[in-house]
Coordinates of C-alpha atoms and ligand atoms in Angstrom, one line a residue:
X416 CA -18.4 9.6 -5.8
X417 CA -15.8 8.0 -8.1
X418 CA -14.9 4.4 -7.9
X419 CA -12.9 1.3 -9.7
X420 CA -15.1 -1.1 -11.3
X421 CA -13.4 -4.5 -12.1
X422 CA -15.7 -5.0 -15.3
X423 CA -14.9 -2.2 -16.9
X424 CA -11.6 -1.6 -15.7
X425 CA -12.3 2.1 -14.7
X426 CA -12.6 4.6 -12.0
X427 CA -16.3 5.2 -13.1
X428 CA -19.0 8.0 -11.6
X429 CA -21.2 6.1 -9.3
X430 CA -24.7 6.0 -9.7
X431 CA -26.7 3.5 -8.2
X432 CA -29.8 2.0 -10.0
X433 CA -31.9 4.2 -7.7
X434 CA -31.0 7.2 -6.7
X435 CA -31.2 6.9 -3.0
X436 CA -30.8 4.1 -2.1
X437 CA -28.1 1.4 -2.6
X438 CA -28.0 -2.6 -2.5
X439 CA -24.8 -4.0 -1.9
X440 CA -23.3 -7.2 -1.6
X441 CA -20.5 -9.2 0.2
X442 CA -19.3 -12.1 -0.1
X443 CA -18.9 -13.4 3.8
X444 CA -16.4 -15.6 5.5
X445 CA -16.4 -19.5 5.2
X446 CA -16.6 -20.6 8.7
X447 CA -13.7 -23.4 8.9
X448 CA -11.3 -21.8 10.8
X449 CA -10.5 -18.5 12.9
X450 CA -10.6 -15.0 11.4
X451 CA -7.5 -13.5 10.6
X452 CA -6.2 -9.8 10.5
X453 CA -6.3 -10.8 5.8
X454 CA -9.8 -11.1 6.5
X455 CA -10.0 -8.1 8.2
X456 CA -8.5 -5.9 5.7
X457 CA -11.2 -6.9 3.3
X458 CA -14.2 -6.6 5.6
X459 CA -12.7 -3.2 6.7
X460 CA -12.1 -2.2 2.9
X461 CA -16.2 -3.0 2.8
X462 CA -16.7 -1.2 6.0
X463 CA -15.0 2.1 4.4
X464 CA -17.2 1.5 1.2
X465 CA -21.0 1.1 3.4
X466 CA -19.9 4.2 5.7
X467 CA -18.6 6.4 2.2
X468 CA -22.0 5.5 0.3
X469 CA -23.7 6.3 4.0
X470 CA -21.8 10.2 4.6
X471 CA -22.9 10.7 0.8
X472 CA -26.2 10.1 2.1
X473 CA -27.1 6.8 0.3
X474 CA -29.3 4.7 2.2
X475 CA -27.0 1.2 2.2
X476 CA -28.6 -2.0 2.2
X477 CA -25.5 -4.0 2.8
X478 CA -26.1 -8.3 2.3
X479 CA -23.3 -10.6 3.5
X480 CA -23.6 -14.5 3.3
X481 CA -21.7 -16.8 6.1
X482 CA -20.3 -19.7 4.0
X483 CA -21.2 -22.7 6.2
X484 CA -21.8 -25.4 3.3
X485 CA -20.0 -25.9 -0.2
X486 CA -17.0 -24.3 -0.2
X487 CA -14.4 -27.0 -1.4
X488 CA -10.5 -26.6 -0.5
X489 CA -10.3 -25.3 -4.0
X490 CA -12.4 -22.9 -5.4
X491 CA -12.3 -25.0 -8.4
X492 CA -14.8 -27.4 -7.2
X493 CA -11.9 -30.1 -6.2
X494 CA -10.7 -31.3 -2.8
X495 CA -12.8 -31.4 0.6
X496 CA -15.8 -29.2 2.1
X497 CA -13.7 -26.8 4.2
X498 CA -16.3 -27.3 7.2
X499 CA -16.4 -30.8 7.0
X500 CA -12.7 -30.8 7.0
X501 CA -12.5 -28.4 9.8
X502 CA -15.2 -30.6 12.1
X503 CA -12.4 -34.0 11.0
X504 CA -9.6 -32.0 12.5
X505 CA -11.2 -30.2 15.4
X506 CA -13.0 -33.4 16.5
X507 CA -16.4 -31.6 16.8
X508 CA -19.8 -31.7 14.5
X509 CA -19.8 -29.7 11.3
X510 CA -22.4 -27.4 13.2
X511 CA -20.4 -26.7 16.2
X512 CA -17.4 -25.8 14.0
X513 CA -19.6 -23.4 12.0
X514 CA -21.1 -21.7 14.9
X515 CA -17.8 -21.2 16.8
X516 CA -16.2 -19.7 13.9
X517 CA -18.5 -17.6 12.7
X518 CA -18.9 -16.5 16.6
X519 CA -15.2 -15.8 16.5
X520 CA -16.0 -13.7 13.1
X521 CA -18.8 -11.3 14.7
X522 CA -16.0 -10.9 18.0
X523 CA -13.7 -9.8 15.2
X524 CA -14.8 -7.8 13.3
X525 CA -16.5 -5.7 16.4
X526 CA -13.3 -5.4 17.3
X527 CA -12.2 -3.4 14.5
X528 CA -15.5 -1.5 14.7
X529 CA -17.0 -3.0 11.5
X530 CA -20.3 -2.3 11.0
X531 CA -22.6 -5.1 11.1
X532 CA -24.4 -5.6 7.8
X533 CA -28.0 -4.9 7.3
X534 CA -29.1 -8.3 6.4
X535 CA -26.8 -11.5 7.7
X536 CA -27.6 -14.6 5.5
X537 CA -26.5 -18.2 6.5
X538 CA -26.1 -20.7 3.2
X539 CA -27.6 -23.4 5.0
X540 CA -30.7 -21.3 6.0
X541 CA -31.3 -20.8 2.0
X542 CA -30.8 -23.9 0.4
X543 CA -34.7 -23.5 -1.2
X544 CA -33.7 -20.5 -2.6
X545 CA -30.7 -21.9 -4.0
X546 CA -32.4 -24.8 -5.6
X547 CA -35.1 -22.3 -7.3
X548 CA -31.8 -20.4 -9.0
X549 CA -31.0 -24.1 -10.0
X550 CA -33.9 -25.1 -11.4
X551 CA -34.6 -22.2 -13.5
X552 CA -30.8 -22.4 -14.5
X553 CA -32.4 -25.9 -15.7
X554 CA -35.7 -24.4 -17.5
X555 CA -33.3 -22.4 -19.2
X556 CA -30.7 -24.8 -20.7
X557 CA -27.9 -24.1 -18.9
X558 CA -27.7 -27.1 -17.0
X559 CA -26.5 -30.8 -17.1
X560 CA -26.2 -33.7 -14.6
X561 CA -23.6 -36.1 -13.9
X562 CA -23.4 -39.2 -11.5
X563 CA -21.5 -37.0 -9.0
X564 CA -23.2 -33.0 -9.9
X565 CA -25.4 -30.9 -11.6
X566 CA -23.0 -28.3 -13.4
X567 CA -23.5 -25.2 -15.0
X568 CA -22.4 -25.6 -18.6
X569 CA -20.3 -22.7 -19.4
X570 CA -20.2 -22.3 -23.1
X571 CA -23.7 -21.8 -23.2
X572 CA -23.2 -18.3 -21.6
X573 CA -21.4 -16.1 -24.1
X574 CA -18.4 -13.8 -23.1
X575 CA -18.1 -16.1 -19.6
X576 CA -14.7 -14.5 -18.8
X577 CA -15.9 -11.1 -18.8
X578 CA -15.2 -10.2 -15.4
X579 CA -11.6 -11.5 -15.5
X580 CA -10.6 -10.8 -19.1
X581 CA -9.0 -14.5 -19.3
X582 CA -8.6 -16.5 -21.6
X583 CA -10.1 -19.7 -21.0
X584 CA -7.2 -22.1 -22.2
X585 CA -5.4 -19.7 -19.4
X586 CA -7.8 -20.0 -16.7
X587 CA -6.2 -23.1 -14.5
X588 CA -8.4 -25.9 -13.7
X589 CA -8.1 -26.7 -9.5
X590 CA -5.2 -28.8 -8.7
X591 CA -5.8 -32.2 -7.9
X592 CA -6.2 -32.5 -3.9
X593 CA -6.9 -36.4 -3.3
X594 CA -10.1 -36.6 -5.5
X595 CA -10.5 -37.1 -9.1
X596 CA -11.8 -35.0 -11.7
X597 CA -14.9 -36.1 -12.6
X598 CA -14.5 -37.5 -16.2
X599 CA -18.1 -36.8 -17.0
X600 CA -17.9 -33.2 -17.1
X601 CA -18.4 -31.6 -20.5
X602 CA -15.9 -28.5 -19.9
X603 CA -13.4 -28.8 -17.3
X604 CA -14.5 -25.9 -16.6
X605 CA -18.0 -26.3 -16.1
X606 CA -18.9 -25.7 -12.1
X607 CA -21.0 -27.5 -10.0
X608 CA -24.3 -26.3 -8.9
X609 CA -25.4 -29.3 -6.6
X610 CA -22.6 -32.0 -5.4
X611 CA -24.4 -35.5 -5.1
X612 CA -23.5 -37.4 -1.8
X613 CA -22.3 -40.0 -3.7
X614 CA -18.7 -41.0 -3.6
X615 CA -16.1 -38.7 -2.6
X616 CA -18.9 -37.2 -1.1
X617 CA -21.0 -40.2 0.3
X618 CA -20.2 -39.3 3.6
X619 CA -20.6 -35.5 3.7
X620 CA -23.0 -34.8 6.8
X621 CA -24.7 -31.8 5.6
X622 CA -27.5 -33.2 3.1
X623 CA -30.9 -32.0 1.6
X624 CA -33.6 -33.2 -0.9
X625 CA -33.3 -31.5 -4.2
X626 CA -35.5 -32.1 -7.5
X627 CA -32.1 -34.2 -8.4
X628 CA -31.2 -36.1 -5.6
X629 CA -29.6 -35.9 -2.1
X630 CA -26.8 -33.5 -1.5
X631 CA -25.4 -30.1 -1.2
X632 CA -25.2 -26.7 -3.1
X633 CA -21.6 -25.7 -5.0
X634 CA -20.4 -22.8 -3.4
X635 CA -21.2 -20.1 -6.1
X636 CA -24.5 -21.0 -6.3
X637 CA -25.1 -19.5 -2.8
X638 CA -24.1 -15.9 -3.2
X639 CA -26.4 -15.2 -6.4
X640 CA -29.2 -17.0 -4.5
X641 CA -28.5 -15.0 -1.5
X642 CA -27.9 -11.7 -3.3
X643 CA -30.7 -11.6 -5.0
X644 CA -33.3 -12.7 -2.7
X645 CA -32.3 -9.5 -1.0
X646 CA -31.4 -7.2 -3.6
X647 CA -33.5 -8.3 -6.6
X648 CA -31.6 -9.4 -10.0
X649 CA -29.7 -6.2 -10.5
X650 CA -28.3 -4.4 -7.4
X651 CA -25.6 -1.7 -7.5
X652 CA -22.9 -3.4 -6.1
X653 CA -20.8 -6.5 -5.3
X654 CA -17.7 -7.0 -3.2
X655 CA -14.6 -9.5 -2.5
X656 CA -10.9 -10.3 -2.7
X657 CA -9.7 -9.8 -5.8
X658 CA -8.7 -13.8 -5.6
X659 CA -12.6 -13.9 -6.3
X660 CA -12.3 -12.1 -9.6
X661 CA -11.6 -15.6 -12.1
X662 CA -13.4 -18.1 -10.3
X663 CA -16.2 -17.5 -7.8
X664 CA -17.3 -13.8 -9.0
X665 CA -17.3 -15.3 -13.0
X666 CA -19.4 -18.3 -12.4
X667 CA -21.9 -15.9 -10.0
X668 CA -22.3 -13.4 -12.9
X669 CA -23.0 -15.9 -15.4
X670 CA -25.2 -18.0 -13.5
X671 CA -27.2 -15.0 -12.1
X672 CA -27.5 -13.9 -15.6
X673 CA -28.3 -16.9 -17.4
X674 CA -31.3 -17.1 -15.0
X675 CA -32.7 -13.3 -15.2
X676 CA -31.1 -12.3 -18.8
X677 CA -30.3 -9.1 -17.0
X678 CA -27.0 -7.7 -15.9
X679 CA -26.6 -9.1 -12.4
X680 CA -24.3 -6.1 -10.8
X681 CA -22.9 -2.8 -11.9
X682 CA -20.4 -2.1 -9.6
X683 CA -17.5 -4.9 -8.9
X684 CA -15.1 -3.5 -6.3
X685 CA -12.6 -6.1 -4.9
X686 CA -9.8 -5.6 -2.3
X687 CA -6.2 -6.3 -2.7
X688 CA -4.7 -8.8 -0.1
X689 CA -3.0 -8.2 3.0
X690 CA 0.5 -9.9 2.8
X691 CA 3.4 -11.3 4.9
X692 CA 6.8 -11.8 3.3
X693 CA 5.4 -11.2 -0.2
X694 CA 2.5 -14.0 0.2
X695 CA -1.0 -13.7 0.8
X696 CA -2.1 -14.2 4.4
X697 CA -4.3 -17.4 4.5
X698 CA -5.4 -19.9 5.9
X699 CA -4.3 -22.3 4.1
X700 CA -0.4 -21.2 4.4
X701 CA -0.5 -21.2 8.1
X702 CA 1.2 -17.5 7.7
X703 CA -1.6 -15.4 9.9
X704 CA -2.7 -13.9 12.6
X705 CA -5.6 -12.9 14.5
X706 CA -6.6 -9.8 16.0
X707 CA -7.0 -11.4 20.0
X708 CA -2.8 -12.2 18.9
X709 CA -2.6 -8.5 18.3
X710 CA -4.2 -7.5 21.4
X711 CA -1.7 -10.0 23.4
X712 CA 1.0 -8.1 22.1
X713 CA -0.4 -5.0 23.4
X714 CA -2.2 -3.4 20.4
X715 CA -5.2 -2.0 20.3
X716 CA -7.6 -3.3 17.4
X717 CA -8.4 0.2 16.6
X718 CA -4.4 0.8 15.7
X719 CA -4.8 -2.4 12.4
X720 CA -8.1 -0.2 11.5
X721 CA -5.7 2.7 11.0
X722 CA -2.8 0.7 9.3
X723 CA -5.3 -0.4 6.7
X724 CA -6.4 3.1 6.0
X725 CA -2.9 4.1 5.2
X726 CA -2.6 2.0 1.9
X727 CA -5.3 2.4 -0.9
X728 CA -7.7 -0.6 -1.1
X729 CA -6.7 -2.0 -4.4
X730 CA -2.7 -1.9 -3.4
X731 CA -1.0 -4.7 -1.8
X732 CA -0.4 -4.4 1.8
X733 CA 2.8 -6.0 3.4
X734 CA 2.0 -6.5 6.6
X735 CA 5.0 -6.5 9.6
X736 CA 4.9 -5.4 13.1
X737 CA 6.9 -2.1 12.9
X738 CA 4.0 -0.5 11.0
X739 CA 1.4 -1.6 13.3
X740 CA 3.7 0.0 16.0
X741 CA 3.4 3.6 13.7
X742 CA -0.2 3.0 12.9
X743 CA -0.3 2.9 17.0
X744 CA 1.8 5.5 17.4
X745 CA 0.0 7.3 15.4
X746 CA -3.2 6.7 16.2
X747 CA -1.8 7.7 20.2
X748 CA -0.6 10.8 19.2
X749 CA -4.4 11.8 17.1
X750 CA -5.9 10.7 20.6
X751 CA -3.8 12.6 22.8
X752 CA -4.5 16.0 20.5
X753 CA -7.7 15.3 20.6
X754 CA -7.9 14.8 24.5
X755 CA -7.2 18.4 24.8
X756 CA -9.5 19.8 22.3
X757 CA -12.2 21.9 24.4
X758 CA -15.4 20.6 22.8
X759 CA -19.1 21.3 24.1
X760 CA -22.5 20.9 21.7
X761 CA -23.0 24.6 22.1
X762 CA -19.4 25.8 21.2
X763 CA -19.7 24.0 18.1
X764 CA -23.7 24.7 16.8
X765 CA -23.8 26.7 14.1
X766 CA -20.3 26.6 13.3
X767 CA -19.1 25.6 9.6
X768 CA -16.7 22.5 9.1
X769 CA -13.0 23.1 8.5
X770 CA -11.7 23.8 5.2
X771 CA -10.1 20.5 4.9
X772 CA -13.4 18.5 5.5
X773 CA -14.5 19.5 1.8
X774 CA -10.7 17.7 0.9
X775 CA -11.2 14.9 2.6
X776 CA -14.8 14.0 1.8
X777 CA -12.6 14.6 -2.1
X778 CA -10.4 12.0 -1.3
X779 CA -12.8 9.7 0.1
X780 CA -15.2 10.1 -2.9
X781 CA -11.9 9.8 -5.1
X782 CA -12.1 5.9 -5.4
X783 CA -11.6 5.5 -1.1
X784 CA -7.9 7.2 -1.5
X785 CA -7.6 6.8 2.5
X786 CA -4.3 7.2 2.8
X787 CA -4.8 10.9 1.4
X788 CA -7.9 11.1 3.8
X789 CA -6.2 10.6 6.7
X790 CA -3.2 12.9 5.4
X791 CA -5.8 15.7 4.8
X792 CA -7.0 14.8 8.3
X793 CA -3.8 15.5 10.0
X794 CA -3.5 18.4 8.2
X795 CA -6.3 19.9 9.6
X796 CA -5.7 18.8 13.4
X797 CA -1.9 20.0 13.1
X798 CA -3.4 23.3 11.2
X799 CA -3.9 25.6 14.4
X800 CA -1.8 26.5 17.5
X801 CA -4.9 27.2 19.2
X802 CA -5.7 23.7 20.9
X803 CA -7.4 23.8 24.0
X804 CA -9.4 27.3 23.5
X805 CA -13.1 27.1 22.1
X806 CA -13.5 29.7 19.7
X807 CA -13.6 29.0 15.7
X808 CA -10.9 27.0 14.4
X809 CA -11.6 24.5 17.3
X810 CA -15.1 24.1 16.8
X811 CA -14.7 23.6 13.3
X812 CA -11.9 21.2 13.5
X813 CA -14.2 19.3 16.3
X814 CA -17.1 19.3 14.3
X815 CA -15.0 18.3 11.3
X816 CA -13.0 15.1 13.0
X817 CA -16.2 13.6 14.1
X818 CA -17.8 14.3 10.8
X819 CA -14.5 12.5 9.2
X820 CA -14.7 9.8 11.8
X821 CA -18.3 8.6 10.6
X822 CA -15.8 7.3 8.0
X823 CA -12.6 6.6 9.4
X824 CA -14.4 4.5 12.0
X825 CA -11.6 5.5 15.1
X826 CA -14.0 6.3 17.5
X827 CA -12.5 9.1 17.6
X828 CA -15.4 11.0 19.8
X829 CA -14.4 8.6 23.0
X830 CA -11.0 10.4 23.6
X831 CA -12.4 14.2 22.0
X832 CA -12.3 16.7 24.9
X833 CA -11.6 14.3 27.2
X834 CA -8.4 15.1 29.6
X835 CA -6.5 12.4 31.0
X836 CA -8.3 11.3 34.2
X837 CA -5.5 10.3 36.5
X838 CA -6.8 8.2 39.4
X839 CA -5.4 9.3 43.1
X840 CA -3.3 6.6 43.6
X841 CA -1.6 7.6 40.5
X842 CA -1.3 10.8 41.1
X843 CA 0.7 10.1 44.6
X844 CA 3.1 7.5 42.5
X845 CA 4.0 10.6 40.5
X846 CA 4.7 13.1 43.4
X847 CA 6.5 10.7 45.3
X848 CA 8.5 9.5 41.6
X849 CA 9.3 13.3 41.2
X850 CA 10.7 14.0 44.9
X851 CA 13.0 10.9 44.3
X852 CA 14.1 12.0 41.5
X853 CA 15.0 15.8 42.7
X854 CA 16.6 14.2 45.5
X855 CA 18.5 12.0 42.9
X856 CA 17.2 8.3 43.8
X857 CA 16.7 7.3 40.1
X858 CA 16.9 3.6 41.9
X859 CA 13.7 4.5 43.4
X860 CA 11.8 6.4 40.6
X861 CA 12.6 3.7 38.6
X862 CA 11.1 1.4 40.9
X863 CA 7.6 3.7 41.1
X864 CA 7.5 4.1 37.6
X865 CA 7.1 0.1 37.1
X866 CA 4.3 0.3 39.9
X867 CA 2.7 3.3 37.8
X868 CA 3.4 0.7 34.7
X869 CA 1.7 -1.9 36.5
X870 CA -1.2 0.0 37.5
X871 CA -1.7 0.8 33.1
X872 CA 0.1 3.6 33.1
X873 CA 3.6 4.5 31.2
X874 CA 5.5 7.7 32.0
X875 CA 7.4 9.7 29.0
X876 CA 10.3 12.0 29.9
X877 CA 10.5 15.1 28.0
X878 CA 12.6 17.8 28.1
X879 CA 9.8 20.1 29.3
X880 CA 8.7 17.2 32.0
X881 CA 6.9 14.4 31.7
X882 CA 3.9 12.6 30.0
X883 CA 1.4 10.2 31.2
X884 CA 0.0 7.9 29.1
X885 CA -2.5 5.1 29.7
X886 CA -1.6 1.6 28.4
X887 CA -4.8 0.3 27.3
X888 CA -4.5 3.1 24.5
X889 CA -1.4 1.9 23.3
Ligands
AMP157 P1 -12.7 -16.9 3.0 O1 -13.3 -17.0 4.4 O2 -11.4 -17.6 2.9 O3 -13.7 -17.3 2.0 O4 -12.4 -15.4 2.8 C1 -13.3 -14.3 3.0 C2 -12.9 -13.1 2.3 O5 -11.6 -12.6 2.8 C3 -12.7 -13.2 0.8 O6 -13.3 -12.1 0.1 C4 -11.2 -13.2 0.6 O7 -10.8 -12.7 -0.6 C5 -10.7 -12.3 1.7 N1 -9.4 -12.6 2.1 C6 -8.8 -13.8 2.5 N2 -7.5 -13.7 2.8 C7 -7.2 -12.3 2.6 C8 -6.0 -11.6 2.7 N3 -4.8 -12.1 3.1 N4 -6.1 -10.2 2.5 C9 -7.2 -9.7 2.1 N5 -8.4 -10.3 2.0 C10 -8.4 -11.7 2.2
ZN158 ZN1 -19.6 -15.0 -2.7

């Protein structure tokens, strides 16, 4: 398996530390606000990763935090705690907004059919383990205080930048969102480990006792904690947005490192954005949208799943309702093929896998080049005339899509060999829509064909009849 690595800037062999098993680590979602379909992308990108390492039979411990403390409007340690903001505007306790969201988070990504991770760690369930990483950060020299922080000084870690190759005169300090800078800082780009609830922050609900003094963790701070609590101080690898390449993934690597001495990950993989009219979807621009939006309109979640898989992970993806109508159409048409596959456990035991499994499971292992996947994929299921009869070829293209959906995540095997079942009442809206038309009342076949619509149903005329489809898999 072949894969991009941010450090060294190269699609490198992967081999984890040990060979079976492999410790991976994301960073979660900061529960301010709702989920949107960006989000998604990314924690679909990660899902694609866990379930490639998993068919290459890697046993995947897969970390995630939930961000529900520290993270500041700008990642530069300026500005607001997002969750404190969040509880100002929604008029509800900083708790309640972090439980709804990150309840709105878990209903997400379920829909997309994301795999939960193996361990789920909350920041403000490990703020001891945050304040060990400090305090050795402290042992080892790496740390000074102010009245408002403890920082991490960063020109006592050599070759700080490594991760993003910048130079530091180019590397912008946050923009100024209502609060000062605070003048005390060595570097201005020195990070905060532990915010003091002191001034700007004297009011700031969430507190604990640290060694020095009330207040709250920085918002790097929490994912080397967290990561290596679970993973040790080296683990194979880390993911993120690739906004998390110059700030929050630098200032994890160094302080992780400047605690253990060791090299913290060896495999950084981050995901390009999803975009609308050339910008980043966030929160922050007000320019997104969430999945239950989608499924107002009428798509199915499984249908954004598939639009992600058509662009590579570490290209841009312009998001705009006409491809999510082809990813559906698409993903409608796979379904209906499959429907009519013949499939039974016994047809297919014994039976090898399609030729283009081997080229698929290439693609996949060739740096997550989905988009080639799923070409290879329908490839294979356009391949044979023989749909419908269970002799070879089917059984090997059955045993082969389920095989490639442990990856593409489709649940595919729901609609495999499964006919259409037309209900009864159905079935008489047809016969009576087909005698009106023979008899030339297209008023009235109309009419029964927006009951049959009504009922979930939509009809397709062909030229060699007509086609039923359900709604809901639309
Ligand atoms: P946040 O909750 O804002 O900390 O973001 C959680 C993760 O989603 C981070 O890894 C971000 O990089 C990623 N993310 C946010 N917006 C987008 C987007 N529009 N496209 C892809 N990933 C995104
Ligand atoms: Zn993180």
């Amino acid at each position: 398996m072949r894969i991009y690595n941010t450090l060294s800037r190269k699609i490198e062999e992967f081999q984890p530390l040990n060979p079976l098993y492999v410790g991976m680590y994301s960073c979660g979602p900061t529960v301010y606000d709702y989920t949107h379909i960006g989000h998604l992308r990314k924690y679909v990108g990660d899902d694609i990763l866990r379930r490639v390492l998993e068919v290459n039979k890697y046993k995947v411990k897969h970390v995630m935090n939930i961000t529900d403390v520290g993270h500041l409007v700008s990642d530069g340690d300026l500005g607001e705690d997002k969750i404190e903001k969040g509880a100002r505007e929604f008029g509800k306790t900083v708790w309640e907004v972090a439980k709804f969201y990150e309840e709105y988070f878990w209903k997400s990504v379920d829909t997309v059919n994301i795999k939960r991770p193996s361990i789920v760690a909350k920041v403000t369930d490990h703020i001891e383990e945050q304040i060990r990483l400090i305090h050795k950060l402290e042992k080892n020299g790496f740390t000074y205080q102010t009245d408002q922080a403890v920082y991490f000084q960063i020109d006592k870690f050599p070759n700080y930048t490594k991760l993003s190759r910048q130079k530091l005169e180019e590397k912008k300090v946050g923009a100024r969102i209502g609060v000062v800078v605070d003048k005390q800082k060595k570097n201005p780009h020195d990070f905060a480990l532990w915010f003091f609830t002191v001034g700007h922050f004297k009011d700031h609900t969430m507190r604990w006792s640290s060694p020095w003094g009330q207040g709250f963790p920085g918002w790097h701070i929490e994912c080397s904690a967290i990561s290596m609590e679970y993973l040790g101080d080296c683990f194979d690898i880390h993911t993120g947005g690739i906004d998390h390449i110059p700030v929050h993934h630098t200032n994890e690597i160094a302080q992780s490192e400047a605690a253990t001495g060791k090299t913290f990950v060896k495999h950084w993989v981050h995901h390009n954005f999803l975009i609308v009219d050339g910008e980043k979807m966030s929160k922050s621009k007000k320019n997104f949208y969430r999945i239950d939006e989608m499924i107002e309109k009428g798509f199915d979640p499984l249908a954004l799943r598939y639009l992600f898989l058509t662009v590579c992970y570490r290209d841009k993806l312009n998001f705009t309702f006409e491809s999510l109508k082809s990813a559906q159409n698409a993903l409608d048409n796979l379904r209906e093929i499959i429907r009519d596959w013949s499939f039974s456990d016994e047809a297919s035991e014994g039976k090898e896998l399609h030729g283009n499994y081997k080229k698929f499971m290439d693609s996949v292992n060739n740096d997550l080049n989905m988009p080639q996947a799923l070409a290879v994929m329908w490839d294979m299921v356009k391949s044979d005339p023989l749909i419908g009869r269970t002799d070879y070829s089917i059984s090997a293209k059955v045993k082969s899509i389920l095989e490639m959906d442990k990856i593409l995540g489709l649940k595919l095997d729901e609609y495999l060999g499964k006919p259409l079942e037309i209900p009864r009442k159905i079935q008489r809206l047809l016969s009576q829509r087909n005698q009106a038309r023979q008899s030339g009342d297209f008023k009235k076949s109309d009419e029964i064909r927006r009951e049959i619509k009504k009922s979930g149903f939509k009809i397709e005329d062909t030229l060699a009849g007509y086609k039923l489809k359900p709604i809901s898999d639309k």
